[in-house]
């Protein structure tokens, strides 16, 4: 059973009272034994005096008076001790309850105040008319309550400021996303026209091209595709920030996808006289992916390899099936990394 502090103090005081009453009872019993023994001695003395004629009557009378006086004194002491024990018990019980409440009331008030502070209810100040440690503790509680309330108000103010700044940043972020999306669309329009004219030149409808012209047109065509990829990345960024981004997945032949990536990077391979190897395991089925995103990933990986590999180096792309659901693609070069 769990006891509160009032009960504990009361039990402590009552224990002291109980021990005191036991000691008093032992003293009362001792006086009773002494009184009984004196009475027995008095009777024996009377018998002895009656049988002994040598002792005068005056002496016999003095001996009997002394014995009776001792017995009377012992009985009076026993009566006084009895009432003293009873009154002490009553007074001790009353005092124990009074002191227990007197000592514990401030502690109960402080405990209640601590629970209120813990729940965020600071309420009013507590007043304890005491100049001892309890009074100092009550003053400390009042100061702590004021400081906590002040800090909470500051925190709420800071939180409101942060929320306001967050809304402002959200507005700026949306404006940036809209700007990026708008610029991307505006850039795609002239690129579409450039791509259409390049297609006309490559088809020969605008005249036959010599080898150098045809090569330049091919480079311009690839660079236009590359710019389209970059614009696509910007649009994807805007979609991601506006939470409208999605994957366009379909079954793709990985070999054809690697060839498309290689075709985009061929001018870089030729510029640094590098060799590109594609080792694709024949047991790889069609992969369910977003073709444009995987081409972006491979372009970045292979592009980094080209950047950090010396002229005449070699880059190898390896693809293998590692489970029924996953295919592993790795890009290895003999460069500095």
XYZ file of C-alpha atoms in Angstrom:
337
model
C 0.000 0.000 0.000
C 1.365 3.398 -0.993
C 1.294 5.992 1.807
C 1.345 9.740 1.373
C 3.607 11.977 3.406
C 0.890 12.859 5.953
C 0.299 9.196 6.707
C 4.017 8.507 6.951
C 4.615 11.354 9.415
C 1.553 10.366 11.466
C 2.766 6.786 11.683
C 6.190 8.069 12.731
C 4.768 10.192 15.523
C 2.443 7.400 16.687
C 5.392 5.026 16.775
C 7.185 7.379 19.148
C 4.010 7.602 21.254
C 3.702 3.824 21.299
C 7.274 3.373 22.488
C 6.764 6.054 25.155
C 3.602 4.327 26.379
C 5.419 0.991 26.605
C 8.165 2.571 28.715
C 5.514 4.214 30.946
C 3.650 0.925 31.287
C 6.831 -0.806 32.365
C 7.406 1.927 34.963
C 3.779 1.614 36.151
C 4.151 -2.138 36.444
C 7.389 -1.685 38.400
C 5.671 0.683 40.869
C 2.817 -1.790 41.237
C 5.299 -4.542 42.088
C 7.051 -2.250 44.589
C 3.706 -1.282 46.164
C 2.626 -4.927 46.466
C 5.964 -5.862 47.930
C 5.778 -3.059 50.512
C 2.266 -4.202 51.504
C 3.518 -7.749 52.003
C 6.468 -6.471 54.039
C 4.077 -4.384 56.184
C 1.954 -7.429 56.986
C 5.029 -9.438 57.818
C 6.319 -6.627 60.065
C 2.995 -6.469 61.935
C 3.116 -10.213 62.587
C 6.737 -9.970 63.670
C 6.034 -7.063 66.030
C 3.049 -8.802 67.597
C 5.143 -11.879 68.310
C 8.158 -9.915 69.619
C 7.432 -8.300 73.003
C 10.911 -6.771 73.332
C 10.077 -3.880 70.974
C 8.198 -1.044 72.574
C 4.844 0.172 71.319
C 6.245 3.521 70.160
C 8.863 1.848 67.999
C 6.321 -0.567 66.585
C 4.051 2.342 65.760
C 6.883 4.276 64.000
C 7.870 1.215 61.931
C 4.259 0.656 60.865
C 3.788 4.362 60.021
C 6.956 4.398 57.891
C 5.849 1.308 55.969
C 2.329 2.649 55.449
C 3.783 6.006 54.309
C 6.007 4.215 51.762
C 3.029 2.197 50.474
C 0.904 5.364 50.204
C 3.677 7.178 48.360
C 4.074 4.268 45.936
C 0.307 4.164 45.270
C 0.179 7.917 44.714
C 3.133 7.695 42.317
C 1.444 4.832 40.524
C -1.794 6.850 40.159
C 0.073 9.906 38.944
C 2.032 7.790 36.463
C -1.157 6.155 35.195
C -2.882 9.469 34.471
C 0.339 10.883 33.062
C 0.513 7.973 30.571
C -3.150 8.442 29.577
C -2.832 12.201 29.161
C 0.493 11.803 27.318
C -1.093 9.376 24.870
C -3.998 11.721 24.191
C -1.749 14.759 23.860
C 0.754 12.883 21.688
C -1.941 11.710 19.281
C -3.343 15.239 18.969
C 0.118 16.768 18.568
C 1.168 14.121 16.023
C -1.834 14.838 13.782
C -1.337 18.589 14.168
C 2.388 18.473 13.359
C 1.845 16.081 10.458
C -0.655 18.438 8.863
C 1.415 21.499 9.746
C 4.526 20.050 8.145
C 2.894 18.469 5.130
C 0.415 21.141 4.041
C 3.152 23.296 2.432
C 4.659 20.218 0.783
C 1.272 19.214 -0.629
C 0.791 22.763 -1.955
C 4.241 22.677 -3.603
C 3.583 19.243 -5.086
C 0.272 20.418 -6.550
C 1.998 23.491 -7.979
C 4.687 21.316 -9.566
C 2.022 19.187 -11.291
C 0.269 22.330 -12.542
C 3.536 23.695 -13.968
C 4.205 20.341 -15.605
C 0.814 20.530 -17.341
C 1.437 24.119 -18.494
C -1.015 25.650 -16.023
C 1.037 28.264 -14.204
C -1.939 29.785 -12.359
C -1.417 32.093 -9.417
C 1.549 32.397 -7.114
C 1.655 30.248 -3.990
C 1.931 31.874 -0.581
C 3.360 29.953 2.367
C 3.799 31.879 5.606
C 7.089 30.332 6.577
C 10.605 31.741 6.812
C 12.347 28.366 6.747
C 13.453 26.213 3.803
C 9.812 25.520 2.839
C 9.165 29.234 2.428
C 12.320 29.657 0.332
C 11.257 26.701 -1.810
C 7.827 28.284 -2.369
C 9.494 31.530 -3.500
C 11.734 29.518 -5.824
C 8.641 27.837 -7.297
C 7.055 31.231 -7.949
C 10.198 32.517 -9.690
C 10.496 29.305 -11.715
C 6.847 29.507 -12.752
C 7.335 33.078 -14.011
C 10.498 32.143 -15.925
C 8.896 29.090 -17.542
C 5.858 31.122 -18.555
C 8.136 33.817 -19.998
C 10.153 31.231 -21.952
C 6.972 29.616 -23.226
C 5.691 32.969 -24.463
C 9.033 33.593 -26.188
C 8.868 30.128 -27.760
C 5.331 30.728 -29.008
C 6.418 34.048 -30.475
C 9.410 32.422 -32.177
C 7.160 29.642 -33.470
C 4.745 32.170 -34.964
C 7.676 33.956 -36.608
C 8.936 30.664 -38.045
C 5.483 29.803 -39.370
C 5.271 33.206 -41.023
C 8.729 32.777 -42.561
C 7.828 29.266 -43.690
C 4.745 30.580 -45.490
C 6.860 33.279 -47.126
C 9.438 30.694 -48.217
C 6.658 28.473 -49.507
C 5.333 31.366 -51.589
C 8.844 32.072 -52.939
C 9.384 28.382 -53.679
C 6.112 28.184 -55.608
C 7.049 31.347 -57.500
C 10.449 29.831 -58.337
C 8.834 26.594 -59.522
C 6.399 28.511 -61.684
C 9.261 30.591 -63.098
C 11.355 27.490 -63.884
C 8.377 25.802 -65.500
C 7.566 28.889 -67.573
C 11.180 29.387 -68.715
C 11.512 25.712 -69.578
C 8.433 25.821 -71.746
C 9.635 29.041 -73.395
C 13.023 27.435 -74.159
C 11.430 24.292 -75.552
C 9.493 26.282 -78.162
C 12.557 27.613 -80.089
C 14.348 24.273 -79.628
C 11.426 22.525 -81.279
C 11.753 24.882 -84.247
C 15.535 24.318 -84.400
C 14.992 20.532 -84.253
C 12.478 20.759 -87.120
C 14.904 22.719 -89.332
C 17.734 20.287 -88.535
C 15.451 17.420 -89.556
C 14.746 19.208 -92.853
C 18.466 19.667 -93.502
C 19.215 16.003 -92.688
C 16.401 14.820 -94.983
C 17.985 16.624 -98.007
C 14.829 18.551 -98.790
C 16.833 21.782 -98.549
C 19.708 20.574 -100.665
C 22.400 17.937 -100.517
C 24.948 18.267 -97.695
C 28.599 17.379 -97.969
C 30.256 15.174 -95.350
C 31.451 18.021 -93.114
C 28.050 19.699 -93.240
C 26.289 16.414 -92.488
C 28.638 15.802 -89.510
C 27.970 19.307 -88.143
C 24.233 18.813 -88.543
C 24.481 15.498 -86.615
C 26.378 17.234 -83.787
C 23.793 20.041 -83.710
C 21.009 17.437 -83.643
C 22.576 15.628 -80.663
C 23.203 18.883 -78.830
C 19.585 19.864 -79.390
C 18.500 16.542 -77.888
C 20.830 17.194 -74.949
C 19.293 20.624 -74.392
C 15.855 19.014 -74.516
C 17.002 16.622 -71.787
C 18.176 19.549 -69.658
C 14.857 21.320 -70.133
C 13.150 18.087 -69.181
C 15.227 18.020 -65.975
C 14.115 21.559 -65.135
C 10.491 20.622 -65.720
C 10.939 17.528 -63.547
C 12.365 19.709 -60.778
C 9.343 21.984 -60.965
C 7.013 18.962 -60.887
C 8.835 17.469 -57.884
C 8.558 20.704 -55.901
C 4.868 20.997 -56.775
C 4.381 17.278 -55.931
C 3.153 16.515 -59.431
C 6.092 14.365 -60.437
C 5.487 10.864 -61.751
C 7.365 8.120 -63.561
C 6.457 7.082 -67.091
C 7.299 3.386 -66.809
C 7.135 0.829 -69.590
C 8.882 -2.357 -70.694
C 12.182 -1.407 -72.333
C 14.949 -3.390 -74.022
C 18.063 -2.525 -72.006
C 20.377 -3.107 -74.972
C 18.555 -0.524 -77.083
C 18.537 1.922 -74.175
C 22.336 1.625 -73.760
C 22.787 2.159 -77.503
C 20.682 5.337 -77.335
C 22.801 6.604 -74.437
C 26.011 5.752 -76.278
C 24.812 7.597 -79.384
C 24.333 10.768 -77.336
C 27.883 10.552 -75.945
C 29.696 9.443 -79.119
C 31.110 12.963 -79.815
C 32.792 12.912 -76.371
C 34.243 9.449 -76.987
C 35.611 10.573 -80.354
C 37.065 13.774 -78.889
C 39.171 11.853 -76.335
C 39.750 8.784 -78.561
C 38.108 6.577 -75.926
C 36.690 3.092 -76.289
C 33.247 2.169 -74.925
C 32.280 -1.463 -74.208
C 28.757 -2.629 -73.378
C 28.570 -6.090 -71.745
C 24.884 -6.847 -71.310
C 23.907 -10.321 -70.105
C 21.670 -12.099 -72.660
C 19.328 -13.451 -69.919
C 18.065 -9.968 -68.994
C 14.377 -9.632 -69.966
C 12.590 -6.394 -70.754
C 12.910 -4.003 -67.808
C 9.974 -1.975 -66.476
C 11.475 1.518 -66.163
C 11.146 5.174 -67.092
C 13.358 5.261 -70.164
C 14.205 8.956 -70.044
C 15.193 8.873 -66.360
C 17.473 5.847 -66.771
C 19.100 7.484 -69.809
C 19.768 10.544 -67.618
C 21.355 8.380 -64.932
C 23.553 6.489 -67.396
C 24.505 9.722 -69.168
C 25.674 11.210 -65.853
C 27.637 8.095 -64.870
C 29.320 7.650 -68.257
C 29.861 11.415 -68.589
C 31.763 11.445 -65.267
C 33.879 8.525 -66.435
C 34.736 10.383 -69.635
C 35.611 13.499 -67.645
C 38.014 11.743 -65.268
C 39.587 9.266 -67.713
C 42.633 10.154 -69.776
C 42.613 10.213 -73.593
C 42.658 6.780 -75.138
C 41.061 5.286 -72.038
C 38.378 2.644 -71.831
C 34.920 2.639 -70.269
C 32.870 -0.513 -69.730
C 29.173 -0.735 -68.931
C 28.062 -4.066 -67.466
C 24.487 -5.184 -66.880
C 23.491 -8.454 -65.194
C 20.414 -9.997 -63.649
C 20.747 -10.420 -59.872
C 17.184 -11.587 -59.044
C 13.748 -11.943 -60.566
C 13.036 -8.281 -59.831
C 16.388 -6.498 -60.089
C 19.070 -5.804 -62.703
C 22.465 -4.401 -61.730
C 24.164 -1.856 -64.037
C 27.747 -0.774 -63.340
C 30.066 1.659 -65.129
C 33.796 0.982 -64.847
C 36.664 3.083 -66.229
C 40.454 3.041 -65.996
C 40.679 6.700 -64.984
C 41.910 8.317 -61.777
C 38.847 7.293 -59.754
